[in-house]
XYZ file of C-alpha atoms in Angstrom:
600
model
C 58.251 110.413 141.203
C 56.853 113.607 139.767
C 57.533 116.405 141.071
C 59.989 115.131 143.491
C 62.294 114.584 141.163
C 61.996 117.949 139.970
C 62.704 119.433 143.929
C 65.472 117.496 144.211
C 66.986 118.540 140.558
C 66.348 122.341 141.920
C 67.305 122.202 145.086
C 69.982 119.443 145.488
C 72.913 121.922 145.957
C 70.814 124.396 147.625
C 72.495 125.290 151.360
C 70.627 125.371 154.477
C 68.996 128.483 155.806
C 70.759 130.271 158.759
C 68.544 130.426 161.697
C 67.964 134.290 161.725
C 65.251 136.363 162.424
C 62.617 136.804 159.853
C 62.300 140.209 160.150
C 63.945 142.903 157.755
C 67.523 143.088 159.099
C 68.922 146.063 160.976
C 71.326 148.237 159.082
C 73.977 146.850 161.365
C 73.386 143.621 160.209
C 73.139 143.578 156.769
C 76.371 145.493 156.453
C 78.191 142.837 158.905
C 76.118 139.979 156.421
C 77.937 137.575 154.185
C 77.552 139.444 150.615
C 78.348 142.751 151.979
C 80.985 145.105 151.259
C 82.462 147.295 152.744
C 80.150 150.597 151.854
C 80.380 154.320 152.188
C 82.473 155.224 155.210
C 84.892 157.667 157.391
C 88.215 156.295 155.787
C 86.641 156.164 151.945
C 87.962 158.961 149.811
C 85.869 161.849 149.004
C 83.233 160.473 145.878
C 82.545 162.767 143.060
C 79.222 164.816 142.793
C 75.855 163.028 142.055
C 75.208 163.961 138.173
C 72.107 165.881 137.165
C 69.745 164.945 134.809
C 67.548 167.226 132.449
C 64.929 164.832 131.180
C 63.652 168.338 129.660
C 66.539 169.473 127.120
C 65.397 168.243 123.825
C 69.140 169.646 122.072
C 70.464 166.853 124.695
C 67.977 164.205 124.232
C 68.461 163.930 120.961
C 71.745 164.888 120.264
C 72.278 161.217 118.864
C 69.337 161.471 116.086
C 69.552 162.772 112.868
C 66.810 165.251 111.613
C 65.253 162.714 109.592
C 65.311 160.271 112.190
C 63.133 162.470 114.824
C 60.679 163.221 111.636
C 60.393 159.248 111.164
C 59.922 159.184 115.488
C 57.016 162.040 115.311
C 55.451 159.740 112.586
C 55.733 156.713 114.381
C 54.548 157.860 117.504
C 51.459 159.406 115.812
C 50.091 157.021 113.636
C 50.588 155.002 117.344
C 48.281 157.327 118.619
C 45.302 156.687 115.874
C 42.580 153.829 117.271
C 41.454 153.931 113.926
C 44.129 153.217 111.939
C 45.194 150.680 114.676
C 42.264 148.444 114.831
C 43.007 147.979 110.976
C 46.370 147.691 110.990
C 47.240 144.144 110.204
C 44.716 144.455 107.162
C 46.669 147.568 106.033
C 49.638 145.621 106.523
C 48.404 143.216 104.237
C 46.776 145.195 101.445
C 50.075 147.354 101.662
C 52.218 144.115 100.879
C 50.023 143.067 98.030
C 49.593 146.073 96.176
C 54.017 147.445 96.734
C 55.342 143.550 96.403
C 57.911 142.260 99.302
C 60.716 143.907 97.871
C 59.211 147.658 98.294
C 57.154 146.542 101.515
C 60.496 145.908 103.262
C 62.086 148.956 102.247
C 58.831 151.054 103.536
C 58.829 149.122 106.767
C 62.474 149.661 107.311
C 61.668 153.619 106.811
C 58.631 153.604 109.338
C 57.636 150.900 111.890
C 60.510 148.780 111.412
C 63.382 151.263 111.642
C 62.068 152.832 114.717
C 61.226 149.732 116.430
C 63.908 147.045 115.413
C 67.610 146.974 115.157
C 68.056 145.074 112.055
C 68.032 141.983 110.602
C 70.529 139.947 111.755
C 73.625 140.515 114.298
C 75.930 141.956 112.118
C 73.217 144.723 110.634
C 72.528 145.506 114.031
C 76.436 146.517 115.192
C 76.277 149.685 113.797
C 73.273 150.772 115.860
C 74.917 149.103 118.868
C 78.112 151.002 118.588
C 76.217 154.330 118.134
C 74.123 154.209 121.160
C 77.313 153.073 122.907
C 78.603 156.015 121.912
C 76.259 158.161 123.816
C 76.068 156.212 126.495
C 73.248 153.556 126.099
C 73.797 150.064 125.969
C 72.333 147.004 124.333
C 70.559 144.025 125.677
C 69.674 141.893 122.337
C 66.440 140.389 121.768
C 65.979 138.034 118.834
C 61.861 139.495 117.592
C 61.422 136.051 115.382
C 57.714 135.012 116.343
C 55.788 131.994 114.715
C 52.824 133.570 112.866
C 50.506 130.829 113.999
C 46.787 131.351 113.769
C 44.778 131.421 117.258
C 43.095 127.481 116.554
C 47.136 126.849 116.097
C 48.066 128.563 118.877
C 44.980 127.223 121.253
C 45.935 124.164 120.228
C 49.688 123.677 120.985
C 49.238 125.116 124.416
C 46.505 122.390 125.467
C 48.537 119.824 124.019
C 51.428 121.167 125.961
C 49.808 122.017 129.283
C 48.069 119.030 129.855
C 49.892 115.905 131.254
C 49.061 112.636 130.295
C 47.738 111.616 133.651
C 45.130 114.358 132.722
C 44.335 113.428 129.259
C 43.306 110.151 130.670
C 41.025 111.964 133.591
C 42.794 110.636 136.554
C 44.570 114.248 137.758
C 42.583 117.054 136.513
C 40.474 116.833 140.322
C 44.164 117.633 141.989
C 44.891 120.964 140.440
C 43.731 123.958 140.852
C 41.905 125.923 138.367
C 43.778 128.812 138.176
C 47.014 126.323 137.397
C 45.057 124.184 134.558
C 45.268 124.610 130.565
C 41.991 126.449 129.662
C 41.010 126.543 125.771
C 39.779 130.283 126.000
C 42.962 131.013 127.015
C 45.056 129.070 124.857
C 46.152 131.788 122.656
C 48.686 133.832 125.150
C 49.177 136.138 122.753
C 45.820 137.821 123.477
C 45.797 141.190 125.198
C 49.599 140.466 125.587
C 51.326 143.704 123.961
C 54.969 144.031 124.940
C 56.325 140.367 125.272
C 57.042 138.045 123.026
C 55.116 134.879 123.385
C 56.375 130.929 122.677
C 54.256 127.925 122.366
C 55.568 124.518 122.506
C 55.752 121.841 119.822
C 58.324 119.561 120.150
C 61.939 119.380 121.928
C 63.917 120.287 118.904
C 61.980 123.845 118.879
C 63.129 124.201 122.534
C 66.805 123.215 121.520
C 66.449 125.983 118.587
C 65.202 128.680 120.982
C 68.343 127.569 123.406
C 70.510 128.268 120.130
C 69.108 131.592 119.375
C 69.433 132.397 123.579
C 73.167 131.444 123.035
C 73.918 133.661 119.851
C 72.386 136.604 122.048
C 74.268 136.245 124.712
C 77.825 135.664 122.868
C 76.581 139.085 121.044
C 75.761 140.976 124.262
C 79.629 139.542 125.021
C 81.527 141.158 122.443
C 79.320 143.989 122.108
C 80.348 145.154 125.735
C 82.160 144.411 128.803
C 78.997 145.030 130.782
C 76.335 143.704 129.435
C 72.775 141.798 129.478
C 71.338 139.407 127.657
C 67.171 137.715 128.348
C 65.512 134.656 128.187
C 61.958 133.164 128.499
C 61.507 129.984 130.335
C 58.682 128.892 128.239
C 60.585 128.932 125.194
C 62.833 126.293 126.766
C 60.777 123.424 127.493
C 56.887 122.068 127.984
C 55.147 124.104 130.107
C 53.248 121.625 131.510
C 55.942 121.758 134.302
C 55.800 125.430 134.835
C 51.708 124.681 135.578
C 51.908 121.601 137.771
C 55.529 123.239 139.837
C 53.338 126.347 140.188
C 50.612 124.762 141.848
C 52.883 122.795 143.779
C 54.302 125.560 145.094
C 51.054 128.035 145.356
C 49.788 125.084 147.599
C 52.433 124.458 150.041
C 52.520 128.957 150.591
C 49.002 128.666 150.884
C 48.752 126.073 153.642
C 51.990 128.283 155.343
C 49.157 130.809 155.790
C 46.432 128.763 156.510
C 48.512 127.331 159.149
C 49.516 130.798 160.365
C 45.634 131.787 160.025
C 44.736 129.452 162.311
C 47.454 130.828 164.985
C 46.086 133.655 164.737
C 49.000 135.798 162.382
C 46.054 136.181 159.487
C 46.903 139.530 157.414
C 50.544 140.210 158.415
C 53.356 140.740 155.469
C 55.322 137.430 154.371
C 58.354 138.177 156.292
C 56.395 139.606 159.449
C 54.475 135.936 159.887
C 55.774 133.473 162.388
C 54.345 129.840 163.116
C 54.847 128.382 166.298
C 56.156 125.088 165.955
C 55.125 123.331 168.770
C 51.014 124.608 167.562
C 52.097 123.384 164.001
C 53.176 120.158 165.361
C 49.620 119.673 167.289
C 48.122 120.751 164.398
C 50.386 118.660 161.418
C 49.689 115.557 163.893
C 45.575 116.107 164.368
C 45.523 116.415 160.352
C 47.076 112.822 160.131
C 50.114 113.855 157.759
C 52.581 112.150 159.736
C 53.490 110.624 163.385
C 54.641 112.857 165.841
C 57.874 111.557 165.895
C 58.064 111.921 162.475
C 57.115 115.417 162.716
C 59.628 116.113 165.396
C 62.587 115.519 163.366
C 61.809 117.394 160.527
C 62.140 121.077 162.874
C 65.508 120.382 164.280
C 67.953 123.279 165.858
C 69.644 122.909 162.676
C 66.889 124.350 160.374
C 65.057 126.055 163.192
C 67.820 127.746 165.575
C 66.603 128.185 169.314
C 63.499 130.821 168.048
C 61.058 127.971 168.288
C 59.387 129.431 165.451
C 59.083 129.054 161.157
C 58.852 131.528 158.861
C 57.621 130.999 155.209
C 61.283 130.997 153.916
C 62.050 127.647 156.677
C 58.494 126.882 155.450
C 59.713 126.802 151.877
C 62.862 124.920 152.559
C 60.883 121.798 153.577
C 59.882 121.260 150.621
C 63.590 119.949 149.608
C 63.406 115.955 149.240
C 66.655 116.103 151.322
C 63.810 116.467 154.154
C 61.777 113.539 155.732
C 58.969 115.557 154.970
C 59.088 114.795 151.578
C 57.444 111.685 151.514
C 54.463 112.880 153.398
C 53.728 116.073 151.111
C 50.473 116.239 151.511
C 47.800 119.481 151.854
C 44.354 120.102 153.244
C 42.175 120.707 149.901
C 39.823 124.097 151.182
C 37.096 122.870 149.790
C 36.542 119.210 150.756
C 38.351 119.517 153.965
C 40.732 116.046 152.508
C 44.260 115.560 152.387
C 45.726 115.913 149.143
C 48.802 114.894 147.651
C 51.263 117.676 146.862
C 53.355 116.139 144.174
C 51.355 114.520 141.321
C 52.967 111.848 138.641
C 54.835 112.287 135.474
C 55.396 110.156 132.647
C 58.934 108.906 131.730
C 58.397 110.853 129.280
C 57.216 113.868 130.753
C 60.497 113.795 133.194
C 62.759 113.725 129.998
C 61.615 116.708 128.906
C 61.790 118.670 132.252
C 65.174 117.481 133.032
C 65.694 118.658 129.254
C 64.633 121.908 130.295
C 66.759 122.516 133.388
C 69.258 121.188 131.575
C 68.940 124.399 128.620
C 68.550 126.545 131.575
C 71.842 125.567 133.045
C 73.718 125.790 129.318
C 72.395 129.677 129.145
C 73.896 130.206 132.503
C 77.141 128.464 132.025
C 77.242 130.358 128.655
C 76.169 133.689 130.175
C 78.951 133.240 133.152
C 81.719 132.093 130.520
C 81.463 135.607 128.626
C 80.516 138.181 131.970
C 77.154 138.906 130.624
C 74.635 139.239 132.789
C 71.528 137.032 132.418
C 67.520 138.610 133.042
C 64.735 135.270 133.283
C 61.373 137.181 132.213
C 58.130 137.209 134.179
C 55.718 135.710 131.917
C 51.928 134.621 133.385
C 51.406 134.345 136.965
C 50.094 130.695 136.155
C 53.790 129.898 135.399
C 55.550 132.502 137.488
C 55.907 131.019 140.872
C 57.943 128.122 139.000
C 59.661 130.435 136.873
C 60.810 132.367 140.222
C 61.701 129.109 141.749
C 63.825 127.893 138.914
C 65.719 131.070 139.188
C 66.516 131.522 142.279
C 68.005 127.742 142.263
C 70.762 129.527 139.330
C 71.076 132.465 141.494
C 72.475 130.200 144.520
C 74.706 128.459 141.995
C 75.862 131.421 139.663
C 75.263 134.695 141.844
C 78.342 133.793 143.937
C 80.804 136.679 143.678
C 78.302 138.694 141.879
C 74.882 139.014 140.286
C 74.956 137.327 136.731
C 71.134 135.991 137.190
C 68.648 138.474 137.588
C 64.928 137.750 138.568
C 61.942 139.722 137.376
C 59.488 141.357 139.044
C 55.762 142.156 138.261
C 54.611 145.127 140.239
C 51.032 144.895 139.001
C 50.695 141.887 141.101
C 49.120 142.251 144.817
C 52.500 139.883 146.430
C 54.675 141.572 144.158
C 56.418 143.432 147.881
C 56.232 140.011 149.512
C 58.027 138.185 146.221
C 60.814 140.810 146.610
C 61.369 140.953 150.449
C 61.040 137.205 151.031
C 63.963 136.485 148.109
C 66.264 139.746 149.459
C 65.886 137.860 152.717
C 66.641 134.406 151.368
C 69.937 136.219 149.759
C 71.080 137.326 152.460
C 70.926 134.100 154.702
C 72.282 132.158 152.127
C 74.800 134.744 151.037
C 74.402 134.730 147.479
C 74.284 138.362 145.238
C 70.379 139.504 144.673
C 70.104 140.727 141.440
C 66.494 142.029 140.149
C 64.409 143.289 137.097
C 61.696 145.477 138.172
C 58.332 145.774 135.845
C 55.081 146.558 135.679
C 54.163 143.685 133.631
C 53.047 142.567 130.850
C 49.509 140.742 130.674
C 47.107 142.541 132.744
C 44.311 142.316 130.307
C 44.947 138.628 130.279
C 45.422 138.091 133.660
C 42.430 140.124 134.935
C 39.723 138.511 132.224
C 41.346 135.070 133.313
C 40.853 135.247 136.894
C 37.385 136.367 136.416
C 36.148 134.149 133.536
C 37.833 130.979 135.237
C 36.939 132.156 138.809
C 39.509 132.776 140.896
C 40.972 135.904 142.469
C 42.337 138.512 140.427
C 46.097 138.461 140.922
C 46.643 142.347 139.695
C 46.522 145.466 142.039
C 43.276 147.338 141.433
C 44.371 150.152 139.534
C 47.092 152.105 137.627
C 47.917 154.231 140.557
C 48.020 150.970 143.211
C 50.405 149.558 140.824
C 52.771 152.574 140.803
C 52.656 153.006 145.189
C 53.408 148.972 144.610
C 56.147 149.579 141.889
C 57.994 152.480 144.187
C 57.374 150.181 147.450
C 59.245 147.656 145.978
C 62.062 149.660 144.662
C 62.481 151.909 147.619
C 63.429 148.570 149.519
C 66.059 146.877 147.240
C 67.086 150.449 146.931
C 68.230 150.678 150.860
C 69.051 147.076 150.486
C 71.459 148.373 147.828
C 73.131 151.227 149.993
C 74.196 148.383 152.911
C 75.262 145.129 150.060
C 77.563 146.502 147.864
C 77.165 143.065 145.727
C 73.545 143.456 144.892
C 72.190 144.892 141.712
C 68.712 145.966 140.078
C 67.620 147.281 137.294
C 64.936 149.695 136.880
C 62.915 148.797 133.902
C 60.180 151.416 133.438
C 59.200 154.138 130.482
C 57.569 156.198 133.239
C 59.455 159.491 134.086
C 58.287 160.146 137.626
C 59.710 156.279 137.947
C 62.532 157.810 137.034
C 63.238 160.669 139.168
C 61.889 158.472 142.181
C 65.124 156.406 141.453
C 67.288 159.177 140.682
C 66.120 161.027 144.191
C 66.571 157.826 146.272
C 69.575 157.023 144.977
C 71.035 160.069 145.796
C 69.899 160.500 149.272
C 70.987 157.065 149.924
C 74.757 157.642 148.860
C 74.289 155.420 146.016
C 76.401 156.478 142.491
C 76.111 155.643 139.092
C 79.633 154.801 138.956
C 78.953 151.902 141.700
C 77.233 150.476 138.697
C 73.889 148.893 141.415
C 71.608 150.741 139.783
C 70.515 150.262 136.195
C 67.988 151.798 133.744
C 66.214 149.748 130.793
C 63.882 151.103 128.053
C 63.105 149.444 125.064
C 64.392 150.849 121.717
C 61.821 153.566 120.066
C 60.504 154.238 123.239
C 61.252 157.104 125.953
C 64.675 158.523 124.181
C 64.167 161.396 126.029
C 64.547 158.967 129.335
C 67.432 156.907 128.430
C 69.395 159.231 126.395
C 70.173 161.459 129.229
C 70.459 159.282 131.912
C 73.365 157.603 129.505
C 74.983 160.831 128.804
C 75.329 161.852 132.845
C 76.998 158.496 133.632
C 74.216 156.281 134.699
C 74.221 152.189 133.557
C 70.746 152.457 131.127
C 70.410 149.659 128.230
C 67.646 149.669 125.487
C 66.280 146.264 124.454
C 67.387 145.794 120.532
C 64.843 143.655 118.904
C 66.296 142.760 115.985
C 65.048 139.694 112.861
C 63.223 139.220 109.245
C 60.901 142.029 108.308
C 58.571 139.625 107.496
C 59.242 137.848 111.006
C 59.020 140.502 113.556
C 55.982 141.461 112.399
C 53.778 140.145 115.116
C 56.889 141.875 117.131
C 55.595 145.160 115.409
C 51.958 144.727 116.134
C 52.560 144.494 120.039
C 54.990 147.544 119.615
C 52.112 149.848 117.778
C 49.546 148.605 120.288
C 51.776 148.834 123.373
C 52.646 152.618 122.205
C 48.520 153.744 121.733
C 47.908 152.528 125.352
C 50.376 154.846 126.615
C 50.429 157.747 124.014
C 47.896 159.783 126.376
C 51.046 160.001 128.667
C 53.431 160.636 125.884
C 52.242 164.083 124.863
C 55.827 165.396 126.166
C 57.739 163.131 124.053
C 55.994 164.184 120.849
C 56.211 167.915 122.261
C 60.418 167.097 122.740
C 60.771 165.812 119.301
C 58.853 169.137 117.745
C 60.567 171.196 120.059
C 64.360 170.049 118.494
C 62.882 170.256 115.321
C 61.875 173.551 115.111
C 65.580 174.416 117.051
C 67.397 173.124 114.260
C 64.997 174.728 111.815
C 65.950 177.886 113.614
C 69.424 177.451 113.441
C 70.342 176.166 110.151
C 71.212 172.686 112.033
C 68.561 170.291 110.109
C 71.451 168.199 108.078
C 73.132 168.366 111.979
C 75.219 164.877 112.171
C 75.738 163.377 115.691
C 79.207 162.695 116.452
């Protein structure tokens, strides 16, 4: 049963691929595809001027902040910038609590840290905020900060308990999966080296049904709070994610036997859309490996799933997988090492399949939710042990929910090497199947994890090699959902990134590519207390930019807090020109009597 039952869950009202080329589609094409619209043209009136953006005037970057408010921002920002003071912080924390009492800790928190970082407490403290930032042009995606302040033995603990399946605990299925998709002790804790996402470890089904609560309150928020907005959601806080591991390495397995397969045809090295198999070489080969008879084999590449091209690309690859296929019951890989067949799909527990169809069941209650009051709904990358389901489980709600337009967006980490071939293989699979892409670009968030992981467990490091790889693989990536943008009038990303030159890479393309702010394809994210100087103007000339409004507990978004001051040190040696922004309005108001100055 297994994991069947979770492909056929996924993909049961998934449609079939159209047999079309595999290769990036011509102009021409795309803009005579299903999801296009019709686009810039002869007959379409004359559109107004592409806006300009100073990301240099301080008076207009923070023409929404009060005096005091940029004073608090310089402090912030600089006690970010002290390794000293950080590696001690939680212990400061701690002494400062004890020696002021809870009462008077709150209130200093709420005039430092806390006030810079966080919205408020709950969702009605937090309107006022909202509004404000509204006001100037910045909207709100709303983030619930609440963290369990679990110790790491606490945390190490849940996640083995939770990543392990039962068939494992008894040491009959640990041999069938691969390292790099097994729970690991010294990496139980994912909070560690994580510093700008929230992490959730599982303990029971009711915590999941809580999380799916919170999730719901967010988006209903995002839904009165504008007619345009975005809300997030994490799919490990929704269920056990011993499914996310075991659906991973499911699907890891069947890409990487695509390209062994292709490897042996000799199309080793190319780019995911650019490699072809040759069926009729697949079919010798599927046959010599004794997977199936060849007349089995013969009716699983049919003219309906093929076309007349007489060849398979990863996406047809990737559809055979569905359990509406013969191929199902012979799912079955070549194990590298050994040289034996494997099976692909390994067995769950009744148990165990309660709680996954639990989870796609939350999943589907967001999106229903999310649909019901137009907000727009962003799945988070988390670890690229659970990413490839994660992805997966996405892109089944963006074939049911992205009909008429984007509502689901899927994220993308550009610190990972396949990061280009994630997004052109799913912009493909869009625009075959004629649903609306919608995308988060990222960095990402767990590159210290990820890289001591890969080389303490021992297998290859899934991050680009350095800082400056990452950004060519960032600007790759958005460059081509950029011109995919200019010829589908339906699809939508948004640019999540604190980086300036980012920024003005957008800002350039978009304008040489005819594509407005006022088409509303192109949005901006920044999370609040970060990069004002970014989002501020980019609100203020008319462009779609959100921040991400943590909001919760003092006391509870502390851990939230940590991350925040950590996240800001690693990047304060790039952040001289903010600090430089904030004294350089300063000392303007100073000048001209304008320190009491009160936005309106």
């Amino acid at each position: 049963m297994a994991l069947r039952h979770v492909v056929s869950v996924v993909c049961s009202g998934a449609p079939r691929l159209a047999p079309l080329s595999t290769a990036p589609a011509t102009r021409e094409q795309r803009a005579a595809g299903p999801v296009t619209g019709l686009r810039r043209g002869a007959a379409e009136p004359a559109r107004p001027q592409f806006p300009a953006v100073d990301f240099g005037n301080a008076q207009e970057a923070y023409r929404s902040r009060r005096s005091w408010e940029l004073v608090r921002s310089l402090l912030v920002l600089r006690l970010c910038a002290s390794p000293a003071l950080l590696a001690r912080h939680e212990q400061l924390l701690h002494l400062s609590r004890r020696f002021l009492g809870q009462k008077l800790f709150d209130k200093l928190m709420k005039m430092t840290f806390y006030g810079h970082f966080v919205a408020g407490e709950d969702q009605e403290s937090i309107r006022p905020l909202i509004q404000h930032n509204r006001t100037f042009g910045v909207g709100s995606i709303l983030d619930y900060g609440v963290e369990e302040d679990l110790s790491t033995e606490e945390a190490e603990r849940q996640e083995m308990e939770s990543c392990t399946s039962e068939a494992e605990r008894k040491g009959s299925g640990t041999s069938k999966r691969e390292k790099q998709y097994q729970a690991h002790r010294a990496f139980g804790d994912r909070r560690d080296g994580v510093i700008s996402a929230r992490t959730y470890f599982y303990a029971n089904e009711a915590k999941c049904d809580s999380h799916m609560e919170t999730f719901l309150r967010c988006i209903e928020a995002s839904g009165t709070a504008s007619d345009d907005g975005f809300s997030a959601i994490k799919l490990t806080a929704l269920g056990r994610p011993q499914f996310l591991l075991q659906f991973s390495d499911v699907l890891t397995k069947w890409r990487r036997f695509f390209h062994h397969m292709a490897a042996e045809q000799g199309n080793a090295g190319l780019a995911a859309m650019d490699t072809k198999l040759e069926v009729v070489a697949l079919q010798e080969s599927v046959a010599k490996m004794g997977i199936a008879s060849r007349k089995e084999i013969e009716n699983w590449f049919t003219a309906e799933t093929l076309g007349v091209s007489g060849t398979l690309d990863l996406l047809d690859w990737s559809s055979l997988i569905n359990s509406r296929t013969e191929l199902s019951k012979h799912l079955v890989v070549p194990n590298m090492q050994t040289g034996q067949l494997e099976p692909l799909l390994l067995g769950f527990t009744e148990e165990e399949e309660q709680q996954m169809t639990r989870m796609l069941q939350r999943m589907d209650v967001l999106a229903k939710k999310a649909t019901e009051v137009g907000v727009r709904l962003m799945v988070d990358a988390e670890q690229t042990y659970f990413q490839p389901a994660i992805s997966r489980l996405t892109l089944e709600m963006q074939r049911k929910f992205n009909v008429e337009k984007p509502l689901i967006f899927n994220t993308y980490q550009c610190y990972l090497r396949d990061a280009y071939d994630n997004v052109t293989v799913d912009v493909e699979l869009a625009r075959r199947e004629g649903w609306c892409f919608g995308a988060k670009l990222v960095r990402g968030a767990y590159m210290a994890q990820e890289r001591a992981r890969a080389e303490e467990i021992g297998y290859e490091d899934p991050i680009n090699p350095t800082y400056e790889a990452t950004n060519v693989m960032y600007h790759r990536c958005l460059n081509y959902v950029l011109e995919e943008l200019k010829h589908n009038a339906k699809a939508q990303v948004m640019v999540a990134s604190h980086n300036e030159d980012t920024v003005q890479f957008t800002l350039r393309r978009m304008e040489e590519l005819g594509l407005h702010p006022a088409d509303c394809q192109v949005y901006f994210g920044q999370l609040l207390g970060m990069c004002d100087q970014i989002s501020f103007p980019l609100g203020q000339a008319g462009f779609p930019v959100y921040k991400y409004v943590p909001f919760g507990p003092v006391m509870e978004v502390l851990p939230y807090l940590s991350r925040r001051a950590l996240e800001n040190s690693s990047v304060m040696k790039g952040a001289q020109r903010e600090r430089q922004l904030l004294w350089q309005e300063l000392r303007r108001r100073l000048r001209t009597g304008s320190l009491f100055y009160r936005p309106v």
